[in-house]
Coordinates of C-alpha atoms in Angstrom, one line a residue:
Chain A
M2 CA 16.5 -14.4 30.0
T3 CA 15.4 -11.2 31.4
D4 CA 11.6 -11.7 32.1
G5 CA 11.5 -14.3 29.6
L6 CA 12.5 -11.5 26.8
I7 CA 14.9 -12.1 23.9
P8 CA 18.0 -10.7 25.9
P9 CA 19.7 -7.6 24.6
G10 CA 23.0 -8.3 21.8
K11 CA 24.0 -9.1 18.8
Y12 CA 22.8 -12.3 16.8
F13 CA 22.1 -14.3 13.6
M14 CA 18.6 -15.1 13.4
Q15 CA 15.1 -15.5 11.1
G16 CA 13.5 -12.6 9.9
N17 CA 10.1 -14.1 11.0
I18 CA 12.4 -15.4 14.7
A19 CA 13.1 -11.9 15.0
C20 CA 9.3 -10.4 14.2
A21 CA 7.5 -12.9 17.2
E22 CA 10.9 -11.9 19.9
A23 CA 9.9 -8.3 19.2
A24 CA 6.1 -8.6 19.3
L25 CA 6.7 -10.3 22.7
I26 CA 8.9 -7.3 23.7
A27 CA 6.2 -4.8 22.8
G28 CA 4.6 -6.2 25.4
C29 CA 2.2 -8.9 22.9
R30 CA 0.7 -11.8 25.3
F31 CA -0.7 -13.3 22.8
F32 CA -1.7 -15.0 19.7
A33 CA -4.0 -16.3 17.9
G34 CA -3.9 -18.1 13.9
Y35 CA -3.7 -20.9 11.9
P36 CA -1.3 -22.5 9.9
I37 CA 0.0 -20.9 7.0
T38 CA 3.9 -20.6 4.7
P39 CA 5.7 -18.9 4.6
S40 CA 4.1 -17.7 8.1
N41 CA 4.9 -20.3 10.3
E42 CA 7.5 -19.6 12.1
I43 CA 5.7 -17.0 14.0
A44 CA 3.5 -18.7 15.2
Q45 CA 5.7 -22.5 16.0
W46 CA 8.1 -19.4 17.8
M47 CA 5.2 -17.8 19.5
S48 CA 3.4 -21.5 20.2
Y49 CA 7.1 -21.6 22.4
R50 CA 8.1 -18.8 23.1
L51 CA 4.7 -16.8 25.1
P52 CA 4.2 -19.9 27.3
Q53 CA 7.3 -19.3 28.5
V54 CA 6.5 -15.0 29.8
G55 CA 3.4 -15.7 30.8
G56 CA 0.8 -15.3 27.6
H57 CA -1.3 -18.1 25.6
F58 CA -1.6 -19.0 22.4
I59 CA -3.6 -20.6 20.3
Q60 CA -5.1 -22.4 17.1
M61 CA -7.7 -21.7 15.8
E62 CA -9.9 -23.6 13.6
D63 CA -9.6 -21.1 10.7
E64 CA -8.2 -17.2 10.6
I65 CA -11.5 -15.9 10.4
A66 CA -10.6 -17.0 14.2
S67 CA -7.8 -15.9 14.0
I68 CA -8.6 -12.4 14.1
M69 CA -12.3 -12.7 16.0
A70 CA -10.1 -13.9 18.7
I71 CA -7.1 -11.2 18.3
I72 CA -10.4 -8.4 18.7
G73 CA -11.6 -10.5 21.9
A74 CA -8.4 -10.7 24.3
S75 CA -7.4 -7.1 22.9
N76 CA -10.3 -5.9 24.2
A77 CA -9.7 -8.1 27.8
G78 CA -6.4 -5.5 28.1
V79 CA -4.1 -7.8 26.0
K80 CA -1.5 -7.0 23.4
S81 CA -2.2 -9.2 20.3
M82 CA -0.8 -10.6 17.1
T83 CA -2.1 -13.7 14.1
A84 CA 0.3 -13.7 11.1
T85 CA -0.7 -15.4 8.4
S86 CA -0.1 -14.6 4.3
G87 CA -2.0 -14.4 0.9
P88 CA -5.7 -16.8 1.5
G89 CA -5.6 -16.0 5.2
F90 CA -4.9 -12.0 4.8
S91 CA -8.2 -12.8 2.7
L92 CA -9.4 -14.6 4.8
M93 CA -9.2 -11.7 7.3
Q94 CA -10.6 -9.0 6.1
E95 CA -14.0 -7.8 7.1
N96 CA -12.7 -8.6 10.8
I97 CA -10.2 -6.6 10.0
G98 CA -13.0 -4.0 10.0
F99 CA -14.7 -5.2 13.1
G100 CA -11.2 -3.7 14.4
M101 CA -11.2 -0.5 13.0
M102 CA -14.7 -0.1 13.3
I103 CA -14.6 -1.2 17.3
E104 CA -10.8 0.5 17.3
T105 CA -9.6 -2.5 18.6
P106 CA -5.8 -2.2 18.7
C107 CA -3.8 -5.6 18.0
V108 CA -1.4 -6.1 14.6
I109 CA -2.0 -8.3 11.7
V110 CA 1.7 -9.8 11.0
N111 CA 0.7 -10.4 6.7
V112 CA 4.3 -12.4 5.6
Q113 CA 3.8 -12.1 2.1
R114 CA 3.6 -14.9 -0.9
G115 CA 2.8 -14.8 -4.4
G116 CA -1.1 -15.3 -5.4
P117 CA -3.6 -14.4 -6.6
S118 CA -5.2 -17.3 -4.5
T119 CA -3.7 -20.4 -3.6
G120 CA -0.9 -18.9 -5.3
I121 CA 3.1 -19.8 -4.8
P122 CA 3.6 -20.7 -1.3
T123 CA 6.8 -20.8 -0.8
L124 CA 7.7 -18.1 -2.7
V125 CA 7.9 -14.2 -2.8
G126 CA 4.9 -12.1 -3.9
Q127 CA 3.5 -8.2 -2.5
G128 CA 1.2 -8.5 -4.0
D129 CA -1.1 -7.9 -1.1
M130 CA 0.1 -4.0 -0.5
M131 CA -4.1 -2.8 -2.1
Q132 CA -5.8 -4.8 0.0
A133 CA -4.0 -3.9 3.6
R134 CA -5.8 -0.7 3.0
W135 CA -9.0 -1.3 0.7
G136 CA -9.0 -5.0 2.2
S137 CA -12.3 -4.9 3.9
H138 CA -15.1 -3.1 2.7
G139 CA -16.0 0.9 4.5
D140 CA -14.2 3.2 5.2
Y141 CA -10.7 3.3 7.3
E142 CA -7.7 4.6 7.5
A143 CA -4.7 1.4 7.4
I144 CA -1.4 1.3 8.6
A145 CA 0.8 -0.4 7.5
Y146 CA 4.6 -1.0 8.3
V147 CA 7.5 -2.9 4.6
P148 CA 10.9 -4.2 6.3
N149 CA 13.7 -4.6 4.0
S150 CA 15.5 -7.0 6.1
V151 CA 15.8 -9.2 9.6
Q152 CA 16.4 -6.2 10.8
E153 CA 13.7 -3.6 10.6
F154 CA 11.4 -6.2 11.2
F155 CA 11.9 -6.7 13.8
D156 CA 12.1 -3.1 14.3
L157 CA 8.8 -2.1 12.3
T158 CA 7.2 -5.3 14.4
I159 CA 7.5 -3.4 17.6
K160 CA 6.7 0.1 15.7
A161 CA 2.9 -1.8 14.7
F162 CA 2.1 -2.2 18.2
N163 CA 3.1 1.0 20.0
A164 CA 0.5 2.6 16.4
A165 CA -1.7 0.7 17.4
E166 CA -1.6 1.4 21.1
E167 CA -1.3 4.9 20.3
Y168 CA -4.2 4.6 17.8
R169 CA -6.7 2.0 18.8
Q170 CA -6.5 -0.3 15.7
P171 CA -5.7 -2.8 14.0
V172 CA -1.6 -2.0 13.0
I173 CA -0.3 -4.2 9.9
V174 CA 3.0 -5.6 9.0
L175 CA 3.5 -6.0 5.1
A176 CA 6.7 -8.5 5.2
D177 CA 7.1 -11.4 3.4
Q178 CA 8.9 -14.5 2.3
T179 CA 12.2 -13.9 1.2
I180 CA 13.1 -11.3 5.1
G181 CA 10.1 -14.1 6.1
H182 CA 12.5 -17.0 5.4
M183 CA 15.8 -14.7 5.5
Y184 CA 18.9 -14.8 8.1
G185 CA 20.5 -11.8 9.0
P186 CA 21.7 -10.0 11.7
L187 CA 20.3 -8.8 14.3
V188 CA 21.0 -6.3 16.8
V189 CA 18.6 -6.1 19.8
P190 CA 18.8 -3.2 22.2
P191 CA 19.1 -2.1 25.7
H192 CA 15.7 -2.8 26.6
E193 CA 15.0 -0.3 28.6
E194 CA 15.9 1.9 25.6
I195 CA 13.1 0.0 23.1
K196 CA 10.1 2.9 23.3
I197 CA 7.0 0.5 23.7
V198 CA 3.8 2.4 24.0
N199 CA 0.5 1.4 25.8
R200 CA -3.2 2.5 25.8
K201 CA -5.0 4.9 27.4
L202 CA -7.1 3.6 30.2
P203 CA -10.0 6.0 31.0
N204 CA -9.1 8.5 33.7
V205 CA -12.7 7.6 35.2
P206 CA -13.7 5.3 37.9
P207 CA -16.3 2.2 36.3
G208 CA -19.4 3.5 37.7
V209 CA -20.0 6.7 36.4
P210 CA -23.1 7.9 34.8
D211 CA -23.5 7.9 31.5
F212 CA -19.8 7.1 30.6
K213 CA -18.9 6.8 27.3
P214 CA -16.5 4.8 26.0
F215 CA -16.2 6.3 22.3
D216 CA -16.5 10.4 23.8
A217 CA -16.3 12.4 21.1
K218 CA -14.0 14.9 23.2
Y219 CA -10.6 12.9 22.7
E220 CA -9.1 12.1 18.9
V221 CA -8.5 8.7 20.1
A222 CA -10.6 7.9 23.8
P223 CA -8.9 6.3 26.3
M224 CA -10.1 2.3 26.3
A225 CA -12.0 0.7 28.0
L226 CA -11.4 -2.9 28.9
A227 CA -14.0 -6.1 28.5
G228 CA -13.7 -6.8 33.3
M229 CA -12.8 -3.3 34.7
G230 CA -16.5 -2.8 35.5
Y231 CA -17.3 -0.8 33.2
R232 CA -20.3 -0.8 31.1
I233 CA -19.8 -0.5 27.2
H234 CA -20.9 -2.0 24.7
V235 CA -19.1 -2.6 21.0
T236 CA -20.6 -3.9 17.8
G237 CA -19.7 -3.7 14.4
L238 CA -22.7 -0.8 13.6
T239 CA -22.4 2.3 13.5
H240 CA -22.8 3.8 16.6
D241 CA -22.3 6.6 19.3
E242 CA -19.9 8.0 21.6
K243 CA -22.0 5.1 23.9
G244 CA -21.1 2.4 21.3
Y245 CA -24.3 2.4 20.8
P246 CA -25.9 1.1 17.5
Y247 CA -27.8 4.6 15.7
Y248 CA -29.0 5.1 12.1
T249 CA -28.3 7.7 11.6
H250 CA -26.2 9.9 9.1
E251 CA -25.6 12.8 11.1
V252 CA -23.7 9.7 13.5
S253 CA -22.4 8.0 10.4
T254 CA -20.7 11.4 10.0
W255 CA -19.6 11.5 13.4
C256 CA -18.2 7.6 13.6
V257 CA -16.8 7.3 10.1
K258 CA -14.3 11.0 9.9
H259 CA -13.7 10.0 13.8
L260 CA -11.9 6.8 12.7
V261 CA -10.8 8.2 9.4
S262 CA -9.4 11.8 10.9
K263 CA -7.3 10.2 13.9
I264 CA -4.6 8.5 10.6
R265 CA -5.4 11.3 8.1
N266 CA -4.5 13.9 11.4
N267 CA -1.2 12.8 12.1
A268 CA -0.2 10.6 9.2
E269 CA 3.4 13.3 8.3
K270 CA 3.5 11.8 11.9
I271 CA 3.3 7.8 11.4
W272 CA 5.1 8.0 7.9
E273 CA 8.9 6.7 7.8
V274 CA 10.7 6.8 4.5
E275 CA 14.4 6.3 3.6
R276 CA 16.4 8.5 0.8
F277 CA 18.7 6.9 -1.0
T278 CA 21.3 10.0 -3.0
L279 CA 17.7 11.0 -4.0
D280 CA 19.7 14.7 -3.2
D281 CA 19.9 15.7 -6.9
A282 CA 18.8 12.6 -8.2
D283 CA 16.7 13.4 -11.1
I284 CA 16.3 9.6 -11.9
V285 CA 14.0 8.6 -8.6
V286 CA 13.4 4.8 -7.6
I287 CA 10.3 4.2 -5.2
T288 CA 10.5 0.4 -3.6
Y289 CA 9.6 -0.9 -0.6
G290 CA 10.4 -4.1 1.3
I291 CA 12.4 -6.8 -0.7
T292 CA 12.3 -4.8 -3.6
S293 CA 14.1 -2.0 -2.4
R294 CA 17.7 -4.7 -1.3
P295 CA 18.4 -4.7 -5.8
A296 CA 17.3 -1.5 -5.5
Y297 CA 20.5 -0.1 -4.0
Q298 CA 23.3 -2.0 -5.6
A299 CA 22.1 -0.6 -9.3
V300 CA 21.3 3.1 -7.9
K301 CA 24.5 2.4 -7.0
V302 CA 25.9 1.1 -10.6
A303 CA 23.7 3.2 -11.7
R304 CA 25.3 6.4 -10.0
S305 CA 29.0 4.5 -10.6
E306 CA 28.2 5.4 -14.3
G307 CA 26.9 8.8 -13.5
I308 CA 23.4 8.5 -13.9
K309 CA 21.8 10.9 -11.5
A310 CA 20.2 8.1 -9.6
G311 CA 18.6 8.0 -6.1
M312 CA 16.0 6.0 -4.2
L313 CA 12.5 6.6 -1.6
R314 CA 11.6 3.6 -0.3
L315 CA 8.5 4.0 1.8
I316 CA 8.6 2.0 5.7
T317 CA 5.2 3.4 5.9
V318 CA 2.9 2.2 2.7
W319 CA -0.3 3.0 4.3
P320 CA -1.1 6.5 5.5
F321 CA 0.9 7.0 1.8
P322 CA 3.5 9.6 2.1
E323 CA 2.3 11.9 -0.7
E324 CA 3.7 15.2 0.0
V325 CA 7.5 13.2 0.6
V326 CA 6.6 11.5 -3.0
R327 CA 5.1 14.7 -4.3
K328 CA 8.5 16.6 -2.9
V329 CA 10.7 13.6 -4.7
S330 CA 8.5 14.2 -7.7
E331 CA 8.9 17.9 -8.1
Q332 CA 12.6 17.9 -8.5
A333 CA 12.7 14.4 -10.5
K334 CA 11.8 13.5 -14.0
V335 CA 11.1 10.4 -14.2
I336 CA 9.8 7.9 -11.5
L337 CA 10.3 4.1 -11.4
V338 CA 8.4 1.7 -9.6
P339 CA 9.8 -2.1 -8.7
E340 CA 6.8 -4.1 -7.4
I341 CA 6.9 -8.3 -7.3
N342 CA 3.4 -7.2 -8.3
M343 CA 1.3 -5.9 -12.3
G344 CA 1.2 -2.4 -10.3
Q345 CA 0.2 -1.6 -7.4
M346 CA 1.0 1.0 -5.2
I347 CA 2.2 2.7 -8.8
H348 CA -0.9 4.0 -8.1
P349 CA -0.7 6.1 -5.3
I350 CA 2.5 7.1 -6.6
R351 CA 1.0 8.3 -9.8
E352 CA -1.7 10.4 -8.6
V353 CA 0.2 12.3 -6.6
A354 CA 3.3 12.4 -8.7
E355 CA 4.8 15.1 -10.8
C356 CA 6.9 13.8 -12.9
L357 CA 6.2 10.8 -15.6
V358 CA 5.8 7.2 -13.6
I359 CA 7.1 4.5 -14.7
G360 CA 6.1 0.8 -13.8
L361 CA 8.4 -1.8 -13.0
S362 CA 5.7 -5.0 -12.8
W363 CA 7.3 -8.4 -12.0
A364 CA 5.6 -11.1 -11.4
P365 CA 6.2 -13.2 -8.0
G366 CA 8.0 -16.0 -7.2
A367 CA 11.1 -14.4 -7.4
V368 CA 12.4 -11.2 -6.1
Q369 CA 14.1 -8.7 -8.9
T370 CA 18.2 -8.8 -9.7
P371 CA 20.1 -5.5 -9.3
D372 CA 20.4 -5.7 -13.1
V373 CA 16.8 -5.8 -13.7
I374 CA 16.8 -2.3 -12.5
L375 CA 19.5 -1.0 -12.8
D376 CA 18.6 -2.4 -17.0
A377 CA 15.4 0.0 -16.9
I378 CA 17.3 3.1 -15.0
R379 CA 19.9 2.9 -17.9
S380 CA 17.3 3.4 -20.5
V381 CA 15.1 5.8 -19.1
S382 CA 18.6 8.2 -18.8
R383 CA 19.5 8.1 -21.9
Chain B
M11 CA 33.9 -3.9 -1.1
V12 CA 34.4 -7.8 -0.7
R13 CA 31.3 -9.9 -1.3
W14 CA 30.6 -13.8 -1.7
D15 CA 28.1 -15.9 -2.8
I16 CA 28.1 -19.0 -1.9
S17 CA 26.3 -22.1 -1.9
L18 CA 25.8 -25.6 0.0
F19 CA 23.9 -27.6 -2.5
G20 CA 22.4 -30.9 -1.0
F21 CA 20.0 -33.3 -0.2
G22 CA 16.7 -32.9 3.6
G23 CA 18.7 -34.1 6.5
Q24 CA 21.9 -33.5 5.5
G25 CA 22.2 -30.7 7.4
I26 CA 22.6 -27.7 4.5
I27 CA 20.6 -25.2 6.2
R28 CA 22.9 -26.2 9.5
G29 CA 25.4 -25.8 7.4
G30 CA 24.1 -21.9 6.0
Q31 CA 23.1 -20.9 10.0
I32 CA 26.6 -21.8 10.8
L33 CA 28.2 -19.9 8.6
G34 CA 26.0 -17.4 8.4
E35 CA 26.5 -17.2 12.4
A36 CA 30.2 -17.8 12.5
A37 CA 30.7 -14.6 9.6
V38 CA 27.6 -11.7 11.1
L39 CA 29.1 -12.6 15.7
E40 CA 32.2 -14.2 15.3
E41 CA 34.0 -12.0 12.0
G42 CA 32.0 -8.5 12.5
K43 CA 30.6 -9.0 9.0
D44 CA 27.1 -9.1 7.2
A45 CA 26.0 -12.2 6.9
A46 CA 22.5 -13.0 4.8
L47 CA 21.0 -16.5 4.6
S48 CA 18.5 -17.7 1.8
I49 CA 17.3 -21.4 1.3
A50 CA 15.0 -23.0 -0.8
Y51 CA 14.1 -26.6 -0.4
G52 CA 11.6 -29.1 -2.1
P53 CA 8.4 -30.2 -0.4
E54 CA 9.6 -33.5 0.7
Q55 CA 10.9 -33.4 4.3
V56 CA 13.8 -35.7 4.3
G57 CA 15.7 -37.0 0.6
G58 CA 14.1 -33.8 -1.2
W59 CA 16.8 -30.8 -2.5
S60 CA 18.2 -28.5 -0.1
R61 CA 20.2 -24.8 -0.5
A62 CA 21.3 -22.6 1.7
D63 CA 22.4 -19.1 0.1
V64 CA 24.4 -17.5 2.3
V65 CA 26.4 -13.4 0.9
I66 CA 29.0 -13.1 3.5
S67 CA 30.7 -8.9 2.9
D68 CA 33.1 -7.1 4.9
E69 CA 30.2 -4.2 4.1
Q70 CA 26.1 -3.1 4.5
I71 CA 25.0 -6.4 1.8
D72 CA 22.1 -4.2 -0.8
F73 CA 21.3 -7.4 -2.2
P74 CA 20.9 -10.8 -0.3
L75 CA 20.6 -13.9 -2.6
V76 CA 22.9 -15.8 -4.3
V77 CA 22.0 -15.2 -8.5
K78 CA 25.8 -17.0 -9.0
P79 CA 27.7 -18.6 -6.3
D80 CA 31.5 -17.6 -6.2
V81 CA 32.0 -20.9 -4.6
L82 CA 29.8 -23.7 -5.0
I83 CA 29.5 -26.5 -2.6
V84 CA 27.7 -30.4 -3.5
M85 CA 26.7 -33.2 -1.8
S86 CA 24.4 -34.3 -3.2
Q87 CA 24.9 -35.0 -7.3
E88 CA 21.0 -33.8 -7.7
G89 CA 22.9 -30.5 -6.5
L90 CA 25.2 -30.5 -8.5
D91 CA 23.2 -31.5 -11.8
R92 CA 20.7 -28.8 -10.4
S93 CA 23.3 -26.2 -10.1
W94 CA 24.7 -26.7 -13.1
K95 CA 20.8 -26.8 -14.9
E96 CA 20.1 -23.6 -13.0
G97 CA 23.2 -21.3 -14.2
R98 CA 24.0 -21.3 -11.1
I99 CA 27.9 -22.7 -11.4
P100 CA 30.6 -21.4 -9.5
R101 CA 32.8 -18.4 -11.1
K102 CA 35.5 -19.2 -9.0
Q103 CA 35.5 -23.0 -7.0
L104 CA 33.1 -26.6 -6.3
I105 CA 33.4 -28.4 -3.2
Y106 CA 31.8 -31.4 -3.5
D107 CA 31.5 -34.9 -2.0
S108 CA 33.7 -36.3 -3.3
G109 CA 31.6 -40.2 -2.4
L110 CA 28.8 -39.3 -3.4
V111 CA 29.4 -36.4 -7.1
D112 CA 30.5 -37.8 -10.0
V113 CA 32.0 -34.5 -11.0
S114 CA 33.3 -35.9 -14.7
T115 CA 31.5 -33.8 -16.6
V116 CA 32.5 -30.8 -15.0
K117 CA 35.0 -29.3 -16.9
G118 CA 37.7 -25.9 -16.2
I119 CA 37.0 -25.0 -12.4
K120 CA 39.2 -25.4 -9.0
M121 CA 37.3 -28.4 -7.2
V122 CA 37.7 -30.1 -4.7
G123 CA 36.5 -33.1 -3.4
L124 CA 36.2 -35.5 -0.1
P125 CA 34.6 -38.0 1.1
A126 CA 32.4 -36.1 3.8
T127 CA 30.6 -38.5 4.4
K128 CA 32.1 -41.7 4.9
I129 CA 34.3 -39.1 6.7
A130 CA 31.5 -38.4 8.9
E131 CA 30.5 -42.1 8.6
Q132 CA 34.2 -43.1 9.9
L133 CA 33.7 -41.4 12.7
G134 CA 30.2 -42.1 13.9
R135 CA 28.0 -40.0 13.7
R136 CA 26.8 -39.4 9.3
I137 CA 24.9 -36.9 9.9
I138 CA 28.7 -34.0 10.6
A139 CA 29.4 -34.9 7.4
N140 CA 27.9 -30.9 7.3
I141 CA 30.7 -29.8 9.8
V142 CA 33.4 -32.3 8.1
V143 CA 32.4 -29.8 5.0
L144 CA 32.8 -27.2 6.3
G145 CA 37.0 -27.4 7.8
A146 CA 37.1 -27.8 4.2
F147 CA 35.2 -24.8 2.8
S148 CA 37.8 -22.8 5.8
E149 CA 40.8 -24.3 4.4
V150 CA 39.6 -24.6 0.7
T151 CA 39.2 -20.5 0.8
G152 CA 39.6 -18.7 3.4
I153 CA 36.0 -16.6 3.7
V154 CA 35.6 -17.5 7.9
K155 CA 38.0 -18.5 9.9
H156 CA 38.6 -21.9 11.3
E157 CA 38.2 -20.7 15.1
S158 CA 35.3 -18.1 14.4
L159 CA 33.8 -21.3 13.2
L160 CA 35.0 -23.6 15.6
K161 CA 33.6 -21.1 18.2
V162 CA 30.1 -21.1 16.9
I163 CA 30.2 -25.3 16.4
R164 CA 31.1 -25.9 20.1
R165 CA 28.1 -23.5 21.1
R166 CA 25.6 -24.8 19.4
F167 CA 26.5 -28.4 20.1
P168 CA 27.6 -28.2 23.6
K169 CA 27.4 -31.9 24.2
A170 CA 29.1 -33.6 21.8
I171 CA 31.9 -30.3 21.1
E172 CA 34.9 -33.0 21.3
L173 CA 33.2 -35.6 17.9
N174 CA 32.3 -31.6 16.3
E175 CA 35.6 -30.8 16.6
K176 CA 37.0 -33.3 15.0
A177 CA 34.8 -33.9 11.8
F178 CA 35.4 -29.6 11.7
M179 CA 39.1 -30.3 11.5
E180 CA 38.9 -33.7 9.4
G181 CA 37.6 -31.6 6.7
V182 CA 40.8 -29.3 6.8
R183 CA 43.4 -31.7 6.6
H184 CA 41.6 -33.8 3.1
A185 CA 41.0 -29.8 1.9
R186 CA 44.8 -29.1 2.5
G187 CA 45.6 -32.5 0.9
G188 CA 44.2 -30.3 -2.5
G189 CA 40.7 -32.7 -1.8
A190 CA 41.7 -36.4 -1.9
V191 CA 40.1 -38.3 -4.2
V192 CA 38.8 -41.9 -1.9

């Protein structure tokens, strides 16, 4: 191994392990978590691998402590991650908001299982799509990536770290039990070809008077780390550029607008989608994650039957690629939205679509077979 | 596109999932194919049911899960019974451990049985029954070549190469005879 990182090459690997190896390549050197199926292999592998690369792993007492530990570690300058599933993700919500408020880069991987509550721990679900966007109270803009293969779980974990560093905020990877537990081909590129982003640090020395850790002149302010000598204060309270609580509507306006604008202004840069036989499609299936896998096959069979079907796959669900979806809807007659939930991403799609949008809700516990989606395509094509 | 849906079904401790990993790894790393392995098991660590579903294709796999296998390998009676109950009846081929599975109720399917666990015991290690079965699978179906599987096996078990090779070739030999009913 070079530097203790996974060597470039081809592997046949489990999704969760690929995620952990990707985190290490991205520079993650701290993991705090609490065991939960079906994300456990990530924590297990990190506990084994982090000491080999000079990092640290802590099993915390719960998920509330886990998210706080990674926020703390990141504020000390260490790229940090946690991994969980539905119930743990629920527990983390308050402090995901804290991470947003104090602008702390970190990555939260949610390997989704069936819910609500304890739900169906060992089986697949996509029920946390909206929670990833609106789970914590107050205004913020989430970034969430949704992988549909082992390779993409690897690639998007690195991208999640990069986005977290670039925009100084928690970033979510919304995997699911099937992708997490599945083994598939993984190509690890030469490390020097992998883009790694690191947060900007202040370009003034510690001790300068009037130093502002949340300086409004930046879209994303350079991050003064604990221990570097800067006089900094972080708080979950509405704060000014210096980081101190300040309770006026004016400061609140700046603070909240700043948090949402840094993402809204860059949304088109963050958006990622895959277009599959979309060019002349009048029936468009919009998918994300594992649900795209049966959809590829359904769309191919539909095409072979002469139906003009295509698929738009959302790789980033948040920020929601609304312009892309709106454009696709201009040429489509119908949009079908298969999800492993009772209808979540159908809502932002409906909000922007200019054609009929039909949800194909599906209870957690199994992935739709291609036939389920194909039948829907056939029935709307008539 | 040639796509094979394969299901290995047995109980925890038989190396069912390890068998699936070897199969997928051989297809991907040694033969340049695409493969997807998904695993399912009962709540018990050892002794509960355990299943490995492997999809192998010479093109990129769209849907990575097995709905109905082309080839079913069963190493426990529960494996056979559950597969039939859940409608996961193999389209093309059944391979079974003849010492552990009674197939007298199965009709109209190509079958090869071999006493994989007994063979493994005779070789001195019961836990290599999965390797015996992989030898039989390769011989009967040709979906993954002998040498591809042996390469992965050698890489994965560097301290027991000879024993595992012997187990694999015993599986091949029994399957070549159409599956000796011992």
